[in-house]
XYZ file of C-alpha atoms in Angstrom:
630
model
C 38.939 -18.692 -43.540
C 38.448 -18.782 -39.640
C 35.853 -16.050 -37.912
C 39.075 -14.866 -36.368
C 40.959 -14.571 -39.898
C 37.734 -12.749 -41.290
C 37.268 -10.346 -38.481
C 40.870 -9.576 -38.809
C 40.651 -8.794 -42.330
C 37.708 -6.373 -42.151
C 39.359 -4.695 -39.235
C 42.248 -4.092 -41.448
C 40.102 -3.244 -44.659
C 38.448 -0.776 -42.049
C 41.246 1.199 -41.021
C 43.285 1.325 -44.222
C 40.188 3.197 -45.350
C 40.648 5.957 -42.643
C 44.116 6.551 -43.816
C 44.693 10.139 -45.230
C 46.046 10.545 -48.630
C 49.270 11.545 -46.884
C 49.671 8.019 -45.198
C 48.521 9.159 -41.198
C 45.777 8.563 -39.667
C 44.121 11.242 -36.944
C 40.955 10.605 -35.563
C 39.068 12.859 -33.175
C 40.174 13.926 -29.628
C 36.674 14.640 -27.827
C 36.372 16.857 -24.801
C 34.598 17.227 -22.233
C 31.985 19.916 -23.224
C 34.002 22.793 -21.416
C 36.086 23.042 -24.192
C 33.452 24.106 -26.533
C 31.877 25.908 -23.800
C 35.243 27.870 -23.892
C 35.568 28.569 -27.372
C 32.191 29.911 -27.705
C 33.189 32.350 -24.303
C 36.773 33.246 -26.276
C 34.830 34.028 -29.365
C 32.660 36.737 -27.445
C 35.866 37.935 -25.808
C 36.996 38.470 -29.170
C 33.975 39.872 -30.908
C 34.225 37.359 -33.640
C 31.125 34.851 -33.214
C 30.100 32.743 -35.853
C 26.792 32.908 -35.021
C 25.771 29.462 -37.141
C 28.710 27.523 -35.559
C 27.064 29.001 -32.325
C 24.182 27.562 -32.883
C 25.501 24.276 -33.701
C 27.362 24.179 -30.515
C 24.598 24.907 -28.379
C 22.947 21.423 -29.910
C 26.159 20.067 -29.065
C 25.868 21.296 -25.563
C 22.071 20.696 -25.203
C 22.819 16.721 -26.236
C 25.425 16.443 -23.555
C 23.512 18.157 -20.688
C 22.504 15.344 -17.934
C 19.640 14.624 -16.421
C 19.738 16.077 -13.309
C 20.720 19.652 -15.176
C 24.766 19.697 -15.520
C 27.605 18.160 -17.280
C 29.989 16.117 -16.974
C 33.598 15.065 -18.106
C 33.110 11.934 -19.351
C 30.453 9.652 -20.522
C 27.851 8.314 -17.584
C 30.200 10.194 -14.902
C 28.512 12.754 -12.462
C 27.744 16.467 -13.295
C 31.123 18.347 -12.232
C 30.354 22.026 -11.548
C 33.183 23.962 -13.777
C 31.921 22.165 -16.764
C 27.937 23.042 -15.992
C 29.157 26.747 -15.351
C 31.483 27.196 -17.845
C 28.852 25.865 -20.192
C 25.702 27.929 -18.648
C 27.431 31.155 -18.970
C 28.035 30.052 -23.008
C 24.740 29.022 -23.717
C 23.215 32.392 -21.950
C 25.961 34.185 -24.390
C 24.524 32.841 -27.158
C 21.407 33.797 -26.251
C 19.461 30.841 -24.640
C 17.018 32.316 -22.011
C 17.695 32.165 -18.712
C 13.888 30.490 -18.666
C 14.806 27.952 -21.039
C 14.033 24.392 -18.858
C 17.898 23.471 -19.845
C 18.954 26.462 -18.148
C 16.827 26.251 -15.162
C 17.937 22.843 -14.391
C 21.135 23.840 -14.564
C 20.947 26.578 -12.463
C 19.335 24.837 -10.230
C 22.469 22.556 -10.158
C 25.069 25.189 -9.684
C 23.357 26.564 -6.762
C 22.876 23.167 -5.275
C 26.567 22.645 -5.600
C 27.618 25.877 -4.200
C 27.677 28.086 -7.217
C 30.906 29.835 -8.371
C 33.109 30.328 -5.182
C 33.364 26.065 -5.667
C 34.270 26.053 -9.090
C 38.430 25.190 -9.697
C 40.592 28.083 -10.802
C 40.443 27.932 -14.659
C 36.655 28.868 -14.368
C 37.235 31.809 -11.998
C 40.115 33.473 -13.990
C 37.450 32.770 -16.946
C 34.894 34.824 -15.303
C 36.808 37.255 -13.820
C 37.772 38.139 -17.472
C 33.647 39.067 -17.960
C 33.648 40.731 -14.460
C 31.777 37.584 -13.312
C 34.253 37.029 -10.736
C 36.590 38.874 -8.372
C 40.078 38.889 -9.252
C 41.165 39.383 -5.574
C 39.507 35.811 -5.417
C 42.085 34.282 -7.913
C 44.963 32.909 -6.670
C 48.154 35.479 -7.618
C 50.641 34.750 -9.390
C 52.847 37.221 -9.927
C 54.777 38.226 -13.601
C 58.349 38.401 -11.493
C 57.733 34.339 -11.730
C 59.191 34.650 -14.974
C 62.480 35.896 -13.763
C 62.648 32.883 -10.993
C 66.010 31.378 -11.452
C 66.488 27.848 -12.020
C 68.011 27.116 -8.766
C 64.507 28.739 -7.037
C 62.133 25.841 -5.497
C 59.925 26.879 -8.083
C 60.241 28.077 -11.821
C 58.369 27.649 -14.770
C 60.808 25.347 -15.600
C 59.727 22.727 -12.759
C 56.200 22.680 -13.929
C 55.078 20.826 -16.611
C 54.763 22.098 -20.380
C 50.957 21.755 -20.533
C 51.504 24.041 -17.096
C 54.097 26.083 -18.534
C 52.687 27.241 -21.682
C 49.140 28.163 -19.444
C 51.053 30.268 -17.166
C 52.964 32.285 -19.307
C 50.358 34.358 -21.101
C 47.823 34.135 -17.724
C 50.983 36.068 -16.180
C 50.320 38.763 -18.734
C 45.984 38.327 -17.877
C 46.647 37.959 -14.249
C 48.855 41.093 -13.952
C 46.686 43.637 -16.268
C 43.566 41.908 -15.084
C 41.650 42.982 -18.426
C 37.401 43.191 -17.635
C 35.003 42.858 -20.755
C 32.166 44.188 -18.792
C 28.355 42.638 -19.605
C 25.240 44.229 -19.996
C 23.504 43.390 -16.609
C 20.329 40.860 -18.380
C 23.800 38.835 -18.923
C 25.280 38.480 -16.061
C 25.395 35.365 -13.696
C 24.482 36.697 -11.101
C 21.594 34.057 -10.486
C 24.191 31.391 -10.201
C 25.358 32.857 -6.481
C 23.470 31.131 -4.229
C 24.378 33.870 -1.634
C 24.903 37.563 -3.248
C 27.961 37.578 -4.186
C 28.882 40.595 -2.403
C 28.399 38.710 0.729
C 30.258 35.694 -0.236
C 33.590 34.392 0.560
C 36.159 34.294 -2.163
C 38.616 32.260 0.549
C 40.512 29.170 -0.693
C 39.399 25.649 1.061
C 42.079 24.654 3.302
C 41.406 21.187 3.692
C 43.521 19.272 0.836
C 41.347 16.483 -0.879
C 42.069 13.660 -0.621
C 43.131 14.324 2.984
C 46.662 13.983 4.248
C 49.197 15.906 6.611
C 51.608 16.706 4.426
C 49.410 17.827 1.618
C 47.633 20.031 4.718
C 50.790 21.410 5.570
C 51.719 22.499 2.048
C 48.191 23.838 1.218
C 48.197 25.956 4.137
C 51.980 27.003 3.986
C 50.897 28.304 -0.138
C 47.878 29.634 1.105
C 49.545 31.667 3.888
C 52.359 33.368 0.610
C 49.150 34.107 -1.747
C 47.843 36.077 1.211
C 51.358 37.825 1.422
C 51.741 37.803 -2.261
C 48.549 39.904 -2.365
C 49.552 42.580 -0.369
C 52.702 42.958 -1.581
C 51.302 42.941 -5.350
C 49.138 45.921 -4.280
C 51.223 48.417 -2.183
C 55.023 46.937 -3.381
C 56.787 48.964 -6.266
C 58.019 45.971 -8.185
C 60.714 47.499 -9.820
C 61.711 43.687 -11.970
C 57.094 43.906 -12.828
C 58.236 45.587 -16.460
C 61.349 43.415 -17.136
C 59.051 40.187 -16.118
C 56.540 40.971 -18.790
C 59.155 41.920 -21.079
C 60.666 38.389 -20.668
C 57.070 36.889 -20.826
C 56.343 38.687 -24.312
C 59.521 37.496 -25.612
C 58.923 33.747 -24.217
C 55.318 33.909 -25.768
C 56.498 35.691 -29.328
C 59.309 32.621 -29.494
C 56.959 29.663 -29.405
C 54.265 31.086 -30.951
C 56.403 31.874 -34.066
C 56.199 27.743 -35.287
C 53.392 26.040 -36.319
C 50.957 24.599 -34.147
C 50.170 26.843 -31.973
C 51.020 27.049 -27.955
C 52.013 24.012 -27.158
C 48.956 22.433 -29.498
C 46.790 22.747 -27.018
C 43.673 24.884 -26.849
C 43.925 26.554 -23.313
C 46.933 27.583 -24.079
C 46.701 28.839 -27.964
C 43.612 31.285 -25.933
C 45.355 32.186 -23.335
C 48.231 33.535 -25.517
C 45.613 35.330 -27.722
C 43.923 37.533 -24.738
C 47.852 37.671 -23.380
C 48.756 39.276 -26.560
C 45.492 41.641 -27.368
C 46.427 42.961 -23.502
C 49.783 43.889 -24.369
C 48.264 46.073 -27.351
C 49.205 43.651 -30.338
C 45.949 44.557 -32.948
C 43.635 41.540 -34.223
C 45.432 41.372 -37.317
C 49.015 40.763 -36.443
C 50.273 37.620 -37.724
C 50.791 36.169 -34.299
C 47.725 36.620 -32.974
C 45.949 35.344 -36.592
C 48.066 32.412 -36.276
C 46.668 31.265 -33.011
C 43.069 31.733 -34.403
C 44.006 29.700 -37.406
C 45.243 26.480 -35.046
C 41.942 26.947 -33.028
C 40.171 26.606 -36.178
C 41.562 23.978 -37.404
C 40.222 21.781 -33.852
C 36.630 22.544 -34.550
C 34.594 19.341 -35.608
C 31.515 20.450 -37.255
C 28.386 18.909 -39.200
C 25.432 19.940 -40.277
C 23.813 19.674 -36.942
C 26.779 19.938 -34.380
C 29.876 22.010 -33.868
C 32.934 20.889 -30.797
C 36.016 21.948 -30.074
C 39.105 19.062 -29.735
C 41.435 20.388 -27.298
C 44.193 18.669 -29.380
C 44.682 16.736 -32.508
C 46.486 13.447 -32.423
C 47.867 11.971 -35.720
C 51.556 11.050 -34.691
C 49.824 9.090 -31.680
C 47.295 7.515 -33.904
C 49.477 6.909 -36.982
C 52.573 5.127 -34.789
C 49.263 3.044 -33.150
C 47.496 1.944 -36.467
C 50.854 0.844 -38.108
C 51.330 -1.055 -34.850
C 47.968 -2.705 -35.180
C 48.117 -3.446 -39.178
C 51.990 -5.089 -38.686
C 51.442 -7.202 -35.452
C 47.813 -8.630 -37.457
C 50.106 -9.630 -40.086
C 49.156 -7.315 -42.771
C 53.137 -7.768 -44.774
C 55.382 -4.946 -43.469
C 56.616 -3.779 -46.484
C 52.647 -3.085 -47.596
C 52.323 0.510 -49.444
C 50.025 1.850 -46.790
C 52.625 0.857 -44.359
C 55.662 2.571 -46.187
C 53.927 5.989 -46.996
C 52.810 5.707 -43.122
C 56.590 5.617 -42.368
C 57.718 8.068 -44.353
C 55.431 10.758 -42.829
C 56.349 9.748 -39.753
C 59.833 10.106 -40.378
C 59.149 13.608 -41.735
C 57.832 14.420 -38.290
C 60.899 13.912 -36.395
C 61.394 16.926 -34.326
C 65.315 17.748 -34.910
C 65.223 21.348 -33.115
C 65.606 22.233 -29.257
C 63.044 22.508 -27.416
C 61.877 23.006 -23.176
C 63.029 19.629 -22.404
C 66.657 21.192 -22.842
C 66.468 22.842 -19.774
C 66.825 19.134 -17.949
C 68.978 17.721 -20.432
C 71.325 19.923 -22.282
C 73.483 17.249 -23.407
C 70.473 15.435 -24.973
C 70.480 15.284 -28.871
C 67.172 16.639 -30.744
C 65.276 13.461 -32.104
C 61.759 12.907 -30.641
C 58.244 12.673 -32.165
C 55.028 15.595 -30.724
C 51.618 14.478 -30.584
C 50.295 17.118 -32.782
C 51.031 17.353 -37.010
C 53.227 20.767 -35.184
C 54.520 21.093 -31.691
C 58.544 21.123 -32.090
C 58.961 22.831 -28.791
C 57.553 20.247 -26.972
C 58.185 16.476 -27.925
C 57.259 14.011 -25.493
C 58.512 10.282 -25.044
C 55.340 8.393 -25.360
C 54.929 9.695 -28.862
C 58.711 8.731 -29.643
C 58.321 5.364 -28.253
C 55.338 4.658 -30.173
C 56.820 6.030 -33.533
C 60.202 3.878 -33.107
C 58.438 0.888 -32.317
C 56.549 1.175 -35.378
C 59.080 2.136 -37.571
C 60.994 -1.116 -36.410
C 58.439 -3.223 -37.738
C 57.886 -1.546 -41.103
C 60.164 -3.334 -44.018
C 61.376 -1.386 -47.349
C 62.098 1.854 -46.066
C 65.604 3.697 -47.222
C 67.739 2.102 -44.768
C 70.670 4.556 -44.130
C 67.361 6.921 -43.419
C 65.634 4.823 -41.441
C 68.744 3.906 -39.498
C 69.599 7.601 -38.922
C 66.288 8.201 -37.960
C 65.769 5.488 -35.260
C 69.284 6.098 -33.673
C 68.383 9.947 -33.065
C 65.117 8.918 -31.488
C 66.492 6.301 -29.500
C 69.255 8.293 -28.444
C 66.361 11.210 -26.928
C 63.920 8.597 -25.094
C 67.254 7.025 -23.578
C 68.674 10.286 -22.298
C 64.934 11.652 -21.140
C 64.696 8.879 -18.351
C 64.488 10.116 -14.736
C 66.826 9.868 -12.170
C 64.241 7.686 -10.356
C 64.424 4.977 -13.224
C 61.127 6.407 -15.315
C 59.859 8.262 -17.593
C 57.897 11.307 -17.573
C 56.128 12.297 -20.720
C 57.716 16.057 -22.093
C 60.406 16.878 -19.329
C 62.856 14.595 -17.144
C 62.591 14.687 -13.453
C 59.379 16.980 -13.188
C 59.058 15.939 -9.820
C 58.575 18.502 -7.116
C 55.211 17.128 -5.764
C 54.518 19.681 -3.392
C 54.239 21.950 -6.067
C 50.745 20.740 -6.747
C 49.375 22.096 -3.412
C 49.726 25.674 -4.757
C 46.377 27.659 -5.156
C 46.436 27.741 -8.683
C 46.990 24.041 -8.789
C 44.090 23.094 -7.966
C 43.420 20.994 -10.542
C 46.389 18.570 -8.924
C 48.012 18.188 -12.193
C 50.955 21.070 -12.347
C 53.958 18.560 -12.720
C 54.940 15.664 -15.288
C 56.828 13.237 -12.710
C 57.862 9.789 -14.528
C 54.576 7.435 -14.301
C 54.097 3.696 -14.829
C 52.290 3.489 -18.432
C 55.093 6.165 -19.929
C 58.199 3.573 -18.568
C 56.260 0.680 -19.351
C 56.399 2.051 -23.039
C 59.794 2.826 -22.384
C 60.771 -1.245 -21.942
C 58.519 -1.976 -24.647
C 60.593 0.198 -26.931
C 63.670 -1.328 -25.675
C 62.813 -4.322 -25.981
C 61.576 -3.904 -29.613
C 65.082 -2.642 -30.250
C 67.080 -6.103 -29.226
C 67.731 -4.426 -25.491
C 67.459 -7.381 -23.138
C 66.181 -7.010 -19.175
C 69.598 -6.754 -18.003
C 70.666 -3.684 -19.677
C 70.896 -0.777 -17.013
C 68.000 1.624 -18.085
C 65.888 -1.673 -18.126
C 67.041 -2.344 -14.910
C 66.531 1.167 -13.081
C 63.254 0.945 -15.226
C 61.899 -2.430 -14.066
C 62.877 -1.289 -10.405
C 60.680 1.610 -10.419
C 57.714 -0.491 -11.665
C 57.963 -2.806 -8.801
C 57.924 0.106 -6.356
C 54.712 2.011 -8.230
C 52.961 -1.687 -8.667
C 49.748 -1.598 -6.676
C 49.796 -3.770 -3.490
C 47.091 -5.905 -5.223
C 48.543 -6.200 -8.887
C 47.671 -3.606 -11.388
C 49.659 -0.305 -12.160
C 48.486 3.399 -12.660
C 47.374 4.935 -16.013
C 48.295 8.334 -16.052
C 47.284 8.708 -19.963
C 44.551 6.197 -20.215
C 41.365 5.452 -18.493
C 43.139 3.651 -15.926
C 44.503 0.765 -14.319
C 43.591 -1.346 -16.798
C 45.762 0.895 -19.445
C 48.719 0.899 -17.344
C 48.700 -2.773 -16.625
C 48.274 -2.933 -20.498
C 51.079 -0.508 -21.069
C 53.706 -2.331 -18.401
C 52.764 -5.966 -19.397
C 53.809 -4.893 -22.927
C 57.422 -3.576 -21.922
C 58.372 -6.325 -19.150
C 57.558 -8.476 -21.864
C 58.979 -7.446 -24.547
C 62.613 -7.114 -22.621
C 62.198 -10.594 -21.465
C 61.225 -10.427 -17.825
C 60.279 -13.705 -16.566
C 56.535 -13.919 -16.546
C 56.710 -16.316 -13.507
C 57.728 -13.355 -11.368
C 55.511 -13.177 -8.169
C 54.875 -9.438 -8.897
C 54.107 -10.372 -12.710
C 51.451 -12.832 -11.858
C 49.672 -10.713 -9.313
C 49.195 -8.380 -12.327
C 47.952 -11.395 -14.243
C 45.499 -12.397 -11.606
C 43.985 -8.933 -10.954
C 43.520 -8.734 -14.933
C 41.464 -11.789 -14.856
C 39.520 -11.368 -11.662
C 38.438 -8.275 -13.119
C 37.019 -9.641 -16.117
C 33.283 -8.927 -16.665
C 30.818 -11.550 -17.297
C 30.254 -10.869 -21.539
C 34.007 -11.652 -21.604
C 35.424 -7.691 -22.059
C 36.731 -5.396 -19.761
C 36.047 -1.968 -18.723
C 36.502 0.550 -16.287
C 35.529 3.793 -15.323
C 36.732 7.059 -15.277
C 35.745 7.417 -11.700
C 38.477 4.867 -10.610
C 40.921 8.120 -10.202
C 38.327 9.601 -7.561
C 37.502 6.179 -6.019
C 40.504 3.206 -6.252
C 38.182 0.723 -5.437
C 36.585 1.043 -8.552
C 40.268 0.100 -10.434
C 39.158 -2.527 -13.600
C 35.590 -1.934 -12.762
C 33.045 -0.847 -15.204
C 31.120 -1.815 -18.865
C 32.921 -3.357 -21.074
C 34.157 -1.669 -23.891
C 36.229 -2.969 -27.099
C 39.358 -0.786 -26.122
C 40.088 -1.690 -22.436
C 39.256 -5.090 -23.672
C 41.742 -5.109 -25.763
C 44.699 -3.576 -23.455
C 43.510 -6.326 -20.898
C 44.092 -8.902 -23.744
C 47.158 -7.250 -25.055
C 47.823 -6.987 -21.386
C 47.704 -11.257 -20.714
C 49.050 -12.100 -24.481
C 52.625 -10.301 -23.471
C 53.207 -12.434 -20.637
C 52.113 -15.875 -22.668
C 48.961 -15.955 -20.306
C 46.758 -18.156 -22.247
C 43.278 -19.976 -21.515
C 39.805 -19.209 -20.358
C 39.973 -15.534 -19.849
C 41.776 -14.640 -23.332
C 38.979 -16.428 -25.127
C 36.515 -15.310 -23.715
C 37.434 -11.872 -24.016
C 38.682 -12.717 -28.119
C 35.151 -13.905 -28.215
C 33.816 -10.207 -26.597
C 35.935 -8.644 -29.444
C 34.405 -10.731 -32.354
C 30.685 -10.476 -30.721
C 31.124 -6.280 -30.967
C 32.906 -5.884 -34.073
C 30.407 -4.024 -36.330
C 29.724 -5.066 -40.198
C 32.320 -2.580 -41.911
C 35.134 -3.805 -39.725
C 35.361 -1.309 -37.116
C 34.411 -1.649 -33.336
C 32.978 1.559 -31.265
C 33.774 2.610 -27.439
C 30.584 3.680 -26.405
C 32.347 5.370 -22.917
C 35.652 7.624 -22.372
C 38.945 6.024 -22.863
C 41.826 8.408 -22.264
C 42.955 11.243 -19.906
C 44.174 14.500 -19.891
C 44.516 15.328 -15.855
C 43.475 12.580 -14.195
C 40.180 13.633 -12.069
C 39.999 16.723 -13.952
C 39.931 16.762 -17.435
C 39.222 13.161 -19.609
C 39.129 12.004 -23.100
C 37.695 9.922 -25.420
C 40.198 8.736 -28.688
C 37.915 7.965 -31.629
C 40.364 5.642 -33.130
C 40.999 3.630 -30.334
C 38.319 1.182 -30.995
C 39.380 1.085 -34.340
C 43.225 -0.569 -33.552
C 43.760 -1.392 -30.389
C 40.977 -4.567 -30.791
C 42.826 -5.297 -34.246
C 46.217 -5.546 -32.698
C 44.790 -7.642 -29.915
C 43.274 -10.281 -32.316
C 46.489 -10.421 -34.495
C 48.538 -10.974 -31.377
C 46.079 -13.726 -30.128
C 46.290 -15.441 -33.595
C 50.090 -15.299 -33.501
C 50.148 -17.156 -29.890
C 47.989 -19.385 -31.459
């Protein structure tokens, strides 16, 4: 047996072992440390602490805190201010002392970095719910949204779900404006490096990064929050009572499935204050149920306690089978077949919000989460298909049925611009994203490259060739979001280097010939960016700064997109062994490799990830791929 047929077999040995009972496979989603910061804060709003889990937590959060007194969102990246004062205010509720050096080197920070009036707007609506922060200084946004027509430039229906499922029950907190007043010795007000009477809650008016248009827009939204101010204050609103009315009814809908909001923690909290402000009591099954699904995202030990903002198994499970069948492990194994069969149980065969764009679309898609039916998304789908493909043994009028649903929904969610978006089709009104409460820059879910990249891949595991039409209109908007110098954008993975990865695999896969200029710059840029121990990495900091794109420590994931990456356009020689090499050098004894830096993304710039399993496939699948081209 080769080193490469021996690494390959522990790597397989080592993930079969994660493998739930069940046949899936979920591994952790960590956070930034705001998230925990967050629960701990929700937990006070809700007079429920655990005061043991609290305790854990702040170890969590003590570990995490940098050197120069904040924290960050990602591994080795610099100290962002929300994070350090959503995570201050958590640790002083749980009763470190404003003394304590940790705190004073934070506070330090947050005054350096101009204290609260600087933080985003998810952090102000946070304090403003302690009386930490004026509401007045919150951008408005008025419950009458709810009863915005379709046709109106802007709906909840033309923001994306992760947006959409936020906004609802913050219409409900942002129209009551509910205060859970502090004692005074716990107050922040030592984090104002002005009093904050004297400060100005006033909304920056200088777009970053800087452009025209996005001035234009800022200012124009900026200008209607003034007006939307006043009029909130001395209008009647006679459509205020019907709005909430419609936003109960929304909220009571989707929170009546499994999962909670959406699956995602901001929103599963948001629809508990929402709920205890429209009078519902603690114990009413709706508002236990959202407790229960925030439960169930805690990671704790017997040191540490964190909050996921997620869970991931669908993702995870579609990956792994990917990895175990393309490193040769025989498709019809048992781990493979129980692996399909829960997947196929997942199958999401109710409507859901992506109806609104696509009525005529049949239910058929896969959600991220064990339980999110409203909102399905295509990557997940993709991923699933191409995985059941490959798996041999399964019922096959089942299997058949299954696929052709499926298929059917990731072919009827592509955009009229030739891509894909991830949970809706043609989320696309950019300027959208220059409203004050989208500050974050992250409000819509347009079509990106990694998503249609996926989307060829998926055709082309299904027999489709380049020429069919939406591999056409696809391929077409990949050569107009290609970079000038080769690589394309990762909007779900840390960054260029995953969507080069994810595009590479789909042009590919349908056949595209790999001697195409545009495909060869890609190749080039890959291997120009190769570091010297033969791996790849880059840094989450290539979304604030492009001229860090494929730039950073190598790490076994990236490495093995990059590979993955080179191996789908038959790009052979130096570069792929030396990186194979990188992969066998860092695989540990039991089989598994480690990421020792962030590897995923939630909003680009804003909010990152780091997939525990990652390291565990992706450098699996790359060395069975490289042993097949071999």
């Amino acid at each position: 047996m080769t080193a490469l047929d021996a690494s390959i077999s522990r790597a397989q040995a080592c993930l079969l072992a994660l493998q739930a009972p069940d046949g899936h496979w979920a591994g952790e989603v960590e956070a930034p440390p705001e998230i925990t910061a967050e629960y701990l804060l929700l937990c006070h709003l809700l007079d429920s602490v655990n005061r043991e889990r609290e305790r854990k937590a702040v170890r969590f959060l003590r570990r995490r805190q940098r050197t120069d007194g904040g924290w960050n969102l990602f591994e080795e990246g610099p100290t962002n201010l929300s994070v350090t004062i959503k995570t201050y205010f958590a640790m002083k509720m749980a009763g470190v002392p404003v003394d304590d050096p940790a705190m004073m080197r934070a506070r330090a920070r947050v005054r350096e970095m101009g204290g609260p009036v600087k933080a985003n707007v998810f952090t102000k609506i946070l304090l403003a719910l302690f009386g930490e922060y004026d509401w007045n200084g919150v951008p408005t946004m008025p419950a009458e949204i709810m009863l915005f027509p379709r046709v109106s430039p802007f709906n909840i229906y033309e923001v994306s779900y992760w947006s959409r499922t936020v906004i609802v029950p913050l219409l409900i907190l942002m129209d009551r404006k509910p205060v859970k007043f502090l004692p005074a010795e716990l107050s922040l007000d030592e984090l104002w490096p002005e009093a904050r009477e004297r400060a100005s809650l006033r909304f920056s008016r200088v777009p970053q990064p800087f452009g025209w248009r996005a001035l234009f827009w800022k200012n124009f939204f900026i200008a209607a929050d003034d007006v939307l101010k006043i009029w909130e204050r001395f209008s009647p609103r006679p459509l205020r009572k019907r709005a909430l009315e419609t936003a109960r009814r929304w909220l009571e809908e989707r929170l009546a499935v499994p999962g909670g909001l959406g699956g995602i923690y901001p929103a599963m909290a948001n629809a508990i204050l929402a709920l205890r402000t429209l009078g519902y009591p603690d114990d009413h099954p709706l508002v236990l149920g959202q407790i229960k699904e925030i439960e169930a995202l805690i990671v704790e030990d017997a040191d540490e306690a964190r909050c996921q903002p997620c869970v991931s198994p669908v993702w995870d499970t579609g990956l792994a089978v990917g990895a175990l069948v393309e490193s040769d492990l025989p498709p019809d194994h048992p781990a493979l077949k129980q692996a399909a069969e829960w997947m196929m149980a997942r199958q999401v065969l109710t409507s859901g919000d992506w109806q609104i764009k696509r009525p005529h679309v049949q239910p058929g898609a896969w959600a991220f989460q064990y339980d999110n039916p409203y909102y399905p998304d295509v990557d997940d789908s993709a991923v699933v298909l191409m995985a059941l493909e490959k798996v041999q043994g399964l019922d096959v009028d089942r299997a058949r049925a299954v696929k052709e649903r499926g298929l059917g929904w990731v072919l009827g969610m592509q955009g009229l611009d030739g891509g894909w978006g991830s949970f809706d089709a043609d989320n696309n009104r950019m300027y959208l994203n220059h409203i004050p409460f989208a500050d974050h820059g992250a409000l819509l879910d347009p079509s990106t490259e990694d998503l249609t990249g996926r989307g060829l891949e998926l055709l082309g595991t299904y027999k489709y060739s380049r020429e069919c039409e939406p591999a056409r209109r696809g391929v077409e908007f990949l050569r107009h979001t290609q970079r000038h110098d080769g690589p394309w954008y990762g909007r779900w993975g840390v960054n260029y280097i995953y969507g080069t990865w994810s595009v590479m695999r789909g042009l590919g896969a349908i056949g595209e010939d790999p001697q195409q200029e545009y495909v060869q710059r890609a190749v080039r840029w890959l291997e120009r960016h190769q570091n010297a121990d033969g791996g790849w990495g880059e840094t989450c900091e290539s979304y604030d700064e492009p001229a860090l794109a494929g730039r950073g420590r190598s790490i076994p994931s990236q490495t093995a997109w990059a590979l993955l990456a080179l191996l789908a356009v038959g790009r052979t020689g130096p570069a792929v062994e030396r990186g194979i090499q990188y992969l066998l050098d860092t695989q540990e004894p039991d089989g598994s490799w480690t990421d020792p830096l962030w590897n995923g993304t939630g909003f680009p710039r804003v909010f990152m990830l780091k997939y525990h399993l990652y390291a565990k496939y992706f450098p699996l699948w790359a060395l069975g791929i490289y042993r097949r081209a071999r």
